Amino acid sequence: MSPTKITCPYCWQSIEIEEIARTSDFVELVTDCEVCCRPIRVTATWIDDDDEPSLEAEPES
Ligand SMILES: [Zn+2]
């Protein structure tokens, strides 16, 4: 399994997050940026049988 990487929407650093469990085809979670410690809302969307989800990171307001 490759590490899951996202870009922080605040400081634009590339950070690694835990592998997201595919409990459904759309999973949303909030994680803290390890660089600037601000909360990031991460949405993972799986399309068909792809192993790798499409990830979006946006500020948690
Ligand atoms: Zn950050």
Coordinates of C-alpha atoms and ligand atoms in Angstrom, one line a residue:
M1 CA 0.0 0.0 0.0
S2 CA 1.4 3.4 -0.9
P3 CA 1.1 6.3 1.6
T4 CA -1.8 8.6 1.0
K5 CA -0.7 12.1 0.2
I6 CA -2.7 15.3 0.2
T7 CA -1.8 18.9 -0.2
C8 CA -2.6 21.1 2.8
P9 CA -5.1 23.8 1.7
Y10 CA -3.5 26.3 4.2
C11 CA 0.2 25.9 3.9
W12 CA 0.4 23.9 0.6
Q13 CA 2.8 21.4 2.0
S14 CA 2.4 17.8 0.9
I15 CA 1.5 15.7 3.9
E16 CA 0.9 12.0 4.4
I17 CA -2.3 10.8 6.0
E18 CA -3.4 7.4 7.1
E19 CA -4.8 5.1 4.5
I20 CA -8.5 5.8 4.2
A21 CA -10.7 2.8 4.7
R22 CA -13.2 2.2 1.9
T23 CA -16.3 1.9 4.1
S24 CA -18.3 3.3 1.2
D25 CA -17.6 4.9 -2.2
F26 CA -17.5 8.3 -0.5
V27 CA -15.6 8.8 2.7
E28 CA -15.2 12.2 4.4
L29 CA -12.9 12.8 7.4
V30 CA -11.1 15.6 9.1
T31 CA -7.4 15.4 9.9
D32 CA -4.9 18.0 11.3
C33 CA -2.1 19.1 9.1
E34 CA 1.2 17.9 10.6
V35 CA 2.9 21.1 9.4
C36 CA 0.6 23.9 10.4
C37 CA -1.8 21.9 12.6
R38 CA -4.9 23.2 11.1
P39 CA -7.9 21.0 10.4
I40 CA -8.3 19.7 6.8
R41 CA -11.5 18.2 5.5
V42 CA -10.5 15.3 3.3
T43 CA -13.0 13.6 0.9
A44 CA -12.1 10.4 -0.8
T45 CA -14.2 9.1 -3.7
W46 CA -13.8 5.7 -5.3
I47 CA -14.9 5.2 -8.9
D48 CA -15.8 1.7 -10.0
D49 CA -13.2 -0.7 -8.8
D50 CA -10.2 1.6 -8.6
D51 CA -8.0 0.9 -5.6
E52 CA -6.8 4.5 -5.3
P53 CA -9.5 7.0 -4.3
S54 CA -9.7 10.5 -5.8
L55 CA -8.8 12.8 -2.9
E56 CA -9.8 16.4 -2.2
A57 CA -8.5 18.5 0.6
E58 CA -10.2 21.7 1.7
P59 CA -10.2 23.9 4.7
E60 CA -12.5 22.9 7.5
S61 CA -14.5 25.9 8.4
Ligands
ZN1 ZN -0.7 22.9 6.7

